[in-house]
Short mmCIF file of C-alpha atoms in Angstrom, two decimals:
data_model
loop_
_atom_site.label_atom_id
_atom_site.label_comp_id
_atom_site.label_asym_id
_atom_site.label_seq_id
_atom_site.Cartn_x
_atom_site.Cartn_y
_atom_site.Cartn_z
CA MET A 1 -0.08 0.03 -0.09
CA SER A 2 2.94 2.40 0.61
CA LEU A 3 3.29 3.24 -3.31
CA PHE A 4 3.24 6.88 -2.42
CA GLN A 5 3.67 9.13 0.53
CA TYR A 6 0.54 10.49 2.04
CA ASP A 7 -0.54 12.95 4.96
CA GLN A 8 -2.69 11.06 7.48
CA ARG A 9 -3.92 14.18 9.14
CA TRP A 10 -6.79 14.86 6.43
CA GLU A 11 -10.08 14.17 7.91
CA GLY A 12 -10.88 10.53 7.28
CA ASN A 13 -14.55 10.74 6.20
CA LEU A 14 -13.03 12.67 3.13
CA TYR A 15 -9.45 11.63 2.85
CA LEU A 16 -9.39 7.58 3.26
CA PRO A 17 -11.99 6.91 0.04
CA ILE A 18 -9.57 9.22 -2.05
CA TYR A 19 -6.73 7.35 -0.98
CA PHE A 20 -8.09 3.96 -1.99
CA ILE A 21 -9.30 5.57 -5.14
CA LEU A 22 -5.77 6.85 -6.12
CA ILE A 23 -4.45 3.44 -5.37
CA GLY A 24 -6.90 1.83 -7.64
CA ALA A 25 -6.38 3.92 -10.42
CA MET A 26 -2.81 3.56 -10.27
CA ILE A 27 -3.11 -0.51 -10.32
CA MET A 28 -5.77 -0.22 -13.13
CA VAL A 29 -3.42 1.84 -15.22
CA ALA A 30 -0.72 -0.75 -14.80
CA GLY A 31 -3.25 -3.46 -15.07
CA ARG A 32 -4.44 -2.28 -18.63
CA PHE A 33 -0.88 -3.11 -19.98
CA SER A 34 0.32 -5.91 -17.92
CA PHE A 35 -2.84 -8.22 -18.05
CA ALA A 36 -4.62 -7.03 -21.32
CA GLN A 37 -4.47 -11.02 -22.30
CA SER A 38 -5.56 -11.86 -18.89
CA SER A 39 -9.13 -12.54 -17.55
CA LEU A 40 -8.14 -10.61 -14.46
CA ILE A 41 -9.10 -7.60 -16.54
CA SER A 42 -12.56 -8.37 -15.57
CA THR A 43 -11.70 -8.61 -11.70
CA PRO A 44 -12.43 -5.36 -9.53
CA LEU A 45 -9.01 -3.72 -8.20
CA SER A 46 -10.37 -1.63 -5.83
CA GLN A 47 -13.26 -1.94 -3.58
CA ASN A 48 -15.45 0.45 -1.09
CA PHE A 49 -16.46 -0.41 2.29
CA LEU A 50 -19.58 1.16 3.99
CA PRO A 51 -19.45 1.92 7.60
CA ALA A 52 -22.03 -0.86 8.20
CA GLU A 53 -19.69 -3.59 6.56
CA TYR A 54 -16.53 -2.65 8.70
CA GLN A 55 -18.66 -2.05 11.92
CA GLY A 56 -17.23 1.49 12.71
CA GLY A 57 -17.63 5.01 12.42
CA SER A 58 -17.90 7.09 9.02
CA GLN A 59 -14.53 9.29 9.85
CA ASN A 60 -11.35 7.20 9.27
CA TRP A 61 -8.29 9.36 10.22
CA ALA A 62 -5.23 7.33 9.44
CA ILE A 63 -4.27 3.72 7.93
CA ALA A 64 -1.28 1.52 8.52
CA GLN A 65 -0.02 -1.92 7.23
CA ASP A 66 1.87 -4.55 8.90
CA LYS A 67 4.25 -7.13 7.25
CA ARG A 68 1.59 -9.64 6.72
CA GLY A 69 -0.26 -7.16 4.78
CA PHE A 70 -3.35 -6.55 7.67
CA LEU A 71 -4.73 -3.04 7.44
CA TYR A 72 -5.22 -1.08 10.68
CA VAL A 73 -7.39 1.97 10.34
CA ALA A 74 -7.80 4.73 13.10
CA ASN A 75 -11.50 5.03 13.37
CA HIS A 76 -13.81 7.25 15.00
CA TYR A 77 -15.06 3.97 16.96
CA GLY A 78 -11.53 2.58 17.78
CA LEU A 79 -8.88 0.50 15.80
CA LEU A 80 -10.13 -1.36 12.55
CA GLU A 81 -8.14 -4.50 11.13
CA PHE A 82 -8.67 -5.76 7.87
CA ASP A 83 -7.12 -9.50 7.12
CA GLY A 84 -8.07 -9.10 3.34
CA ASN A 85 -11.27 -10.87 4.22
CA LYS A 86 -13.17 -9.76 7.48
CA TRP A 87 -12.98 -6.54 9.53
CA SER A 88 -12.59 -6.47 13.35
CA LEU A 89 -13.08 -3.64 15.53
CA TYR A 90 -10.77 -2.97 18.71
CA ARG A 91 -11.26 -0.43 21.23
CA THR A 92 -8.97 1.12 23.79
CA ASN A 93 -9.52 1.07 27.49
CA LEU A 94 -10.76 4.61 27.19
CA GLY A 95 -13.00 4.12 24.17
CA GLY A 96 -13.45 6.92 21.67
CA SER A 97 -12.15 7.94 18.49
CA LEU A 98 -8.61 7.29 17.37
CA LYS A 99 -6.53 9.78 15.21
CA SER A 100 -3.23 8.20 14.54
CA VAL A 101 -1.69 4.53 14.00
CA ARG A 102 1.69 3.12 13.34
CA VAL A 103 2.79 -0.38 13.24
CA ASP A 104 6.43 -1.01 14.64
CA SER A 105 9.04 -3.68 13.37
CA ASP A 106 7.82 -6.06 16.06
CA GLY A 107 4.31 -6.13 14.68
CA ASP A 108 2.71 -3.95 17.78
CA ILE A 109 0.10 -1.34 16.58
CA TYR A 110 0.39 1.99 18.31
CA VAL A 111 -2.39 4.27 18.34
CA GLY A 112 -3.52 7.78 19.66
CA GLY A 113 -6.67 9.73 20.35
CA GLN A 114 -8.05 12.31 22.45
CA GLY A 115 -6.27 12.27 25.67
CA LYS A 116 -4.99 8.65 25.13
CA PHE A 117 -1.95 6.81 23.41
CA GLY A 118 -0.63 3.37 23.69
CA TYR A 119 -0.55 -0.15 21.54
CA PHE A 120 -2.18 -3.20 20.73
CA SER A 121 -0.28 -6.46 20.24
CA PRO A 122 -1.90 -10.16 19.98
CA ASP A 123 -2.52 -12.55 22.68
CA THR A 124 -1.84 -16.13 22.53
CA LYS A 125 -5.30 -16.55 20.66
CA GLY A 126 -4.32 -13.85 18.20
CA LYS A 127 -6.57 -11.45 19.48
CA LEU A 128 -5.50 -7.81 20.06
CA GLN A 129 -5.09 -6.70 23.24
CA TYR A 130 -4.76 -2.77 24.38
CA GLN A 131 -1.78 -1.46 26.49
CA ALA A 132 -2.25 2.11 27.80
CA LEU A 133 0.99 4.26 27.82
CA ASP A 134 -0.22 7.68 28.80
CA VAL A 135 -0.62 6.55 32.17
CA LEU A 136 3.19 6.20 32.49
CA LEU A 137 3.42 10.17 32.08
CA PRO A 138 3.92 12.23 35.13
CA GLU A 139 0.77 13.45 36.38
CA GLU A 140 1.41 17.13 35.06
CA TYR A 141 1.34 15.76 31.44
CA ARG A 142 -1.52 13.69 31.09
CA ASP A 143 -4.34 16.42 30.22
CA PHE A 144 -3.01 16.44 26.40
CA ASP A 145 -5.26 16.80 23.17
CA GLU A 146 -5.30 14.70 20.32
CA VAL A 147 -2.36 12.61 19.37
CA TRP A 148 -2.17 13.50 15.54
CA ASP A 149 1.06 11.59 14.76
CA ILE A 150 3.11 8.72 15.61
CA TYR A 151 6.46 8.18 14.44
CA ASP A 152 8.84 4.96 14.87
CA THR A 153 12.32 6.08 15.17
CA SER A 154 15.96 4.96 15.99
CA GLU A 155 15.84 7.00 19.23
CA GLY A 156 11.93 5.50 19.98
CA MET A 157 8.32 6.16 19.41
CA TYR A 158 7.20 9.86 18.87
CA PHE A 159 3.61 10.73 20.12
CA PHE A 160 2.71 14.27 18.67
CA THR A 161 0.05 16.59 20.05
CA ARG A 162 -0.40 20.45 19.78
CA ARG A 163 0.99 20.88 23.15
CA HIS A 164 3.55 18.45 23.76
CA ILE A 165 5.70 15.52 21.96
CA PHE A 166 6.07 12.41 23.81
CA LEU A 167 9.24 10.39 23.35
CA TYR A 168 8.94 6.93 24.43
CA GLN A 169 11.76 4.38 24.95
CA HIS A 170 12.76 1.68 27.30
CA LYS A 171 9.57 2.18 29.29
CA GLN A 172 10.25 5.87 30.10
CA PHE A 173 9.26 8.88 28.57
CA GLN A 174 11.03 12.25 27.61
CA VAL A 175 8.70 15.26 27.13
CA PHE A 176 9.04 18.11 24.32
CA SER A 177 7.05 21.28 24.52
CA LEU A 178 7.18 24.11 21.77
CA PRO A 179 5.47 27.13 21.46
CA LYS A 180 1.93 26.72 19.26
CA MET A 181 3.01 23.66 17.46
CA GLN A 182 1.30 22.54 14.27
CA TYR A 183 2.45 19.43 12.84
CA ALA A 184 5.29 16.97 12.73
CA TYR A 185 7.13 15.25 10.08
CA TYR A 186 9.55 12.34 10.19
CA TYR A 187 11.71 13.13 6.98
CA ASN A 188 15.43 11.41 6.16
CA TYR A 189 15.58 10.04 9.81
CA LYS A 190 14.94 13.31 11.50
CA LEU A 191 11.97 14.72 13.25
CA PHE A 192 10.68 17.96 11.91
CA VAL A 193 7.90 20.35 13.71
CA SER A 194 6.45 23.14 12.42
CA SER A 195 5.72 25.97 14.91
CA TRP A 196 3.37 28.97 14.27
CA GLU A 197 5.95 31.30 16.14
CA LYS A 198 9.13 29.98 15.44
CA GLY A 199 8.72 28.34 11.91
CA LEU A 200 10.28 24.97 11.01
CA MET A 201 12.33 23.08 13.50
CA VAL A 202 14.18 19.84 13.86
CA LYS A 203 15.13 17.52 16.70
CA GLY A 204 18.85 17.82 17.72
CA ASP A 205 20.60 16.09 20.32
CA GLU A 206 19.72 19.10 22.86
CA GLY A 207 16.13 19.03 21.90
CA PHE A 208 14.17 20.84 19.36
CA GLU A 209 15.89 23.42 17.50
CA GLU A 210 15.35 26.02 14.96
CA ILE A 211 16.63 25.53 11.50
CA LYS A 212 18.60 28.53 9.37
CA GLY A 213 16.27 29.89 7.13
CA GLY A 214 13.33 28.24 8.80
CA GLU A 215 11.64 31.32 9.89
CA ILE A 216 10.33 31.91 6.82
CA PHE A 217 7.54 29.47 7.74
CA LYS A 218 6.51 31.25 10.54
CA ARG A 219 2.97 31.81 10.71
CA LYS A 220 2.25 29.27 7.90
CA SER A 221 0.62 25.90 7.95
CA ILE A 222 3.22 23.27 6.59
CA ARG A 223 1.24 20.49 5.25
CA ALA A 224 4.00 17.97 3.92
CA ILE A 225 7.67 17.49 3.81
CA VAL A 226 8.75 15.10 0.81
CA ALA A 227 11.77 14.00 -1.03
CA GLY A 228 13.17 16.32 -3.81
CA ALA A 229 16.00 16.10 -6.24
CA ASN A 230 19.52 16.27 -5.44
CA ASN A 231 18.90 15.13 -1.86
CA GLN A 232 16.63 18.06 -1.18
CA ALA A 233 13.32 18.28 0.63
CA LEU A 234 10.17 19.73 -0.76
CA ILE A 235 8.26 21.49 1.76
CA ALA A 236 4.59 22.42 1.08
CA THR A 237 2.36 24.98 2.99
CA LEU A 238 -1.52 25.31 2.94
CA ASP A 239 -1.21 28.13 0.30
CA GLY A 240 2.44 27.65 -1.55
#
């Protein structure tokens, strides 16, 4: 499913169907040439699922895939799992909507939502069980907003909110706070954060640092950082 980089922050009730349409369109173009003489030409290469079919809410905010090809969707009702045949819905201990999902190299599924984050892992019968991580935070940091992004890095797992960034490693947390954070991006093995007041910043050895020239992004909404030519990055804002 990782044919191109996508931004998982767009509202799911609008963005997720577009994502699948784009994937389907790309496969159909390739299929027209590769399987022109095959009976597969008549086989649907994309499929839509209604909320009644996957037994979840109409809003889907983020999507991830594990090594087996299973899909995981951060849904308004919880975590959706699709094994290629059937859908399953898993809820956190607090219930409610999930906004982000990320699968790590061990196959654990990390999720985040309003005032909560943690991970799902299978029990001996293969059923996913939830383990809350927000309960391990110091008391003064437990009142936070939505977890919009999760990034699996060599430093550990980052959970991004608009008030704090939580780094989880070796069962411990490190907390970073920046003024008026908007979004976070993991590009070229570095974590970037856009700040309304400071512009574009990057995680360094001593915390988050201002990037030379990054001040041009003050009071601008960065929506994507993607690879460009000659080892450069392309940065897209809401209006440029």
